[in-house]
Short mmCIF file of C-alpha atoms in Angstrom, two decimals:
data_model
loop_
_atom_site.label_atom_id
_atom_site.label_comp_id
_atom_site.label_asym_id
_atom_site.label_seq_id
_atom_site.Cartn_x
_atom_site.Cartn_y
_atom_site.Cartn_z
CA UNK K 54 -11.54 -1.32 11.09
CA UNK K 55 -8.20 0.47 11.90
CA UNK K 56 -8.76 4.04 12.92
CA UNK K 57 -6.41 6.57 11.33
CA UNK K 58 -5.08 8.36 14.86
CA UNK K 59 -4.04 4.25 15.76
CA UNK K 60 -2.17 3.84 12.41
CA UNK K 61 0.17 6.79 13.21
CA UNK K 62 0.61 5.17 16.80
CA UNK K 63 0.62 1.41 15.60
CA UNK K 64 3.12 -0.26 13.57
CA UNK K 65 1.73 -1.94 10.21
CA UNK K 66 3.33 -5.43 9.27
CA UNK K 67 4.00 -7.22 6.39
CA UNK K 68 4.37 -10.83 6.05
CA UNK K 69 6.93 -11.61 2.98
CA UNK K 70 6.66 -14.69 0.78
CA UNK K 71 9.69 -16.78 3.18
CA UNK K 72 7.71 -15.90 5.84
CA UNK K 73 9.84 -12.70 7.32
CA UNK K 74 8.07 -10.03 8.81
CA UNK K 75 8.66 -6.62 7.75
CA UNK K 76 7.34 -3.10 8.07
CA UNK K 77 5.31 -1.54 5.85
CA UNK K 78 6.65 0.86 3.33
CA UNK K 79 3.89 3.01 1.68
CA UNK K 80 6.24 4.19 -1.00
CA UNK K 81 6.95 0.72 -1.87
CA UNK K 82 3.42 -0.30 -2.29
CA UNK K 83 2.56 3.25 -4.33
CA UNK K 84 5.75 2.22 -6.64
CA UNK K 85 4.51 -1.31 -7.28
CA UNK K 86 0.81 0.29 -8.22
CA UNK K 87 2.25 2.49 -10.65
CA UNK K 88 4.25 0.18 -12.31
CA UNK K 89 1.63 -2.30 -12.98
CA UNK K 90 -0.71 0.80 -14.12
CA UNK K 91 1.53 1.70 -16.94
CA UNK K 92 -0.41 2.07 -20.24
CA UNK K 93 -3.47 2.61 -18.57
CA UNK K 94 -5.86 5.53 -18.64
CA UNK K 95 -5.39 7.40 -15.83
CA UNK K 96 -8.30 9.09 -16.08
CA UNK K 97 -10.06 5.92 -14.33
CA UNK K 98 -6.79 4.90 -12.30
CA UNK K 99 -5.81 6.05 -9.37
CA UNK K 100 -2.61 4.46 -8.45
CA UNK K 101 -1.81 6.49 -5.20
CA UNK K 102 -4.88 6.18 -3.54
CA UNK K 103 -5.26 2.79 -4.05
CA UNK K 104 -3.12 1.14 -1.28
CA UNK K 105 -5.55 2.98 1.33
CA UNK K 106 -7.58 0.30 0.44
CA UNK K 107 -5.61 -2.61 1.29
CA UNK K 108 -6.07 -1.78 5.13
#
């Protein structure tokens, strides 16, 4: 388990489909949620918190 004061210090990597790796963009990953949330009821959907889970 990552503890939060080392994610602000430590740089978070993704590894694309062709193999590049790239930093990771929390705005991109919120974006994505949300998209594929549409028509959903948000009452039981939180798409912004939901990436905190990935790590």
């Amino acid at each position: 388990m990552i503890k939060t004061n080392s994610l602000k210090s430590a740089k978070l990597y993704v590894i694309k489909r062709d193999g590049r790796k790239e930093e990771i963009h929390f705005d991109k990953i919120t974006s994505r949620i949300q998209k594929l949330c549409y028509n959903l009821n948000m009452d039981f959907v939180d798409p912004v918190g939901k990436h905190s889970n990935l790590l």
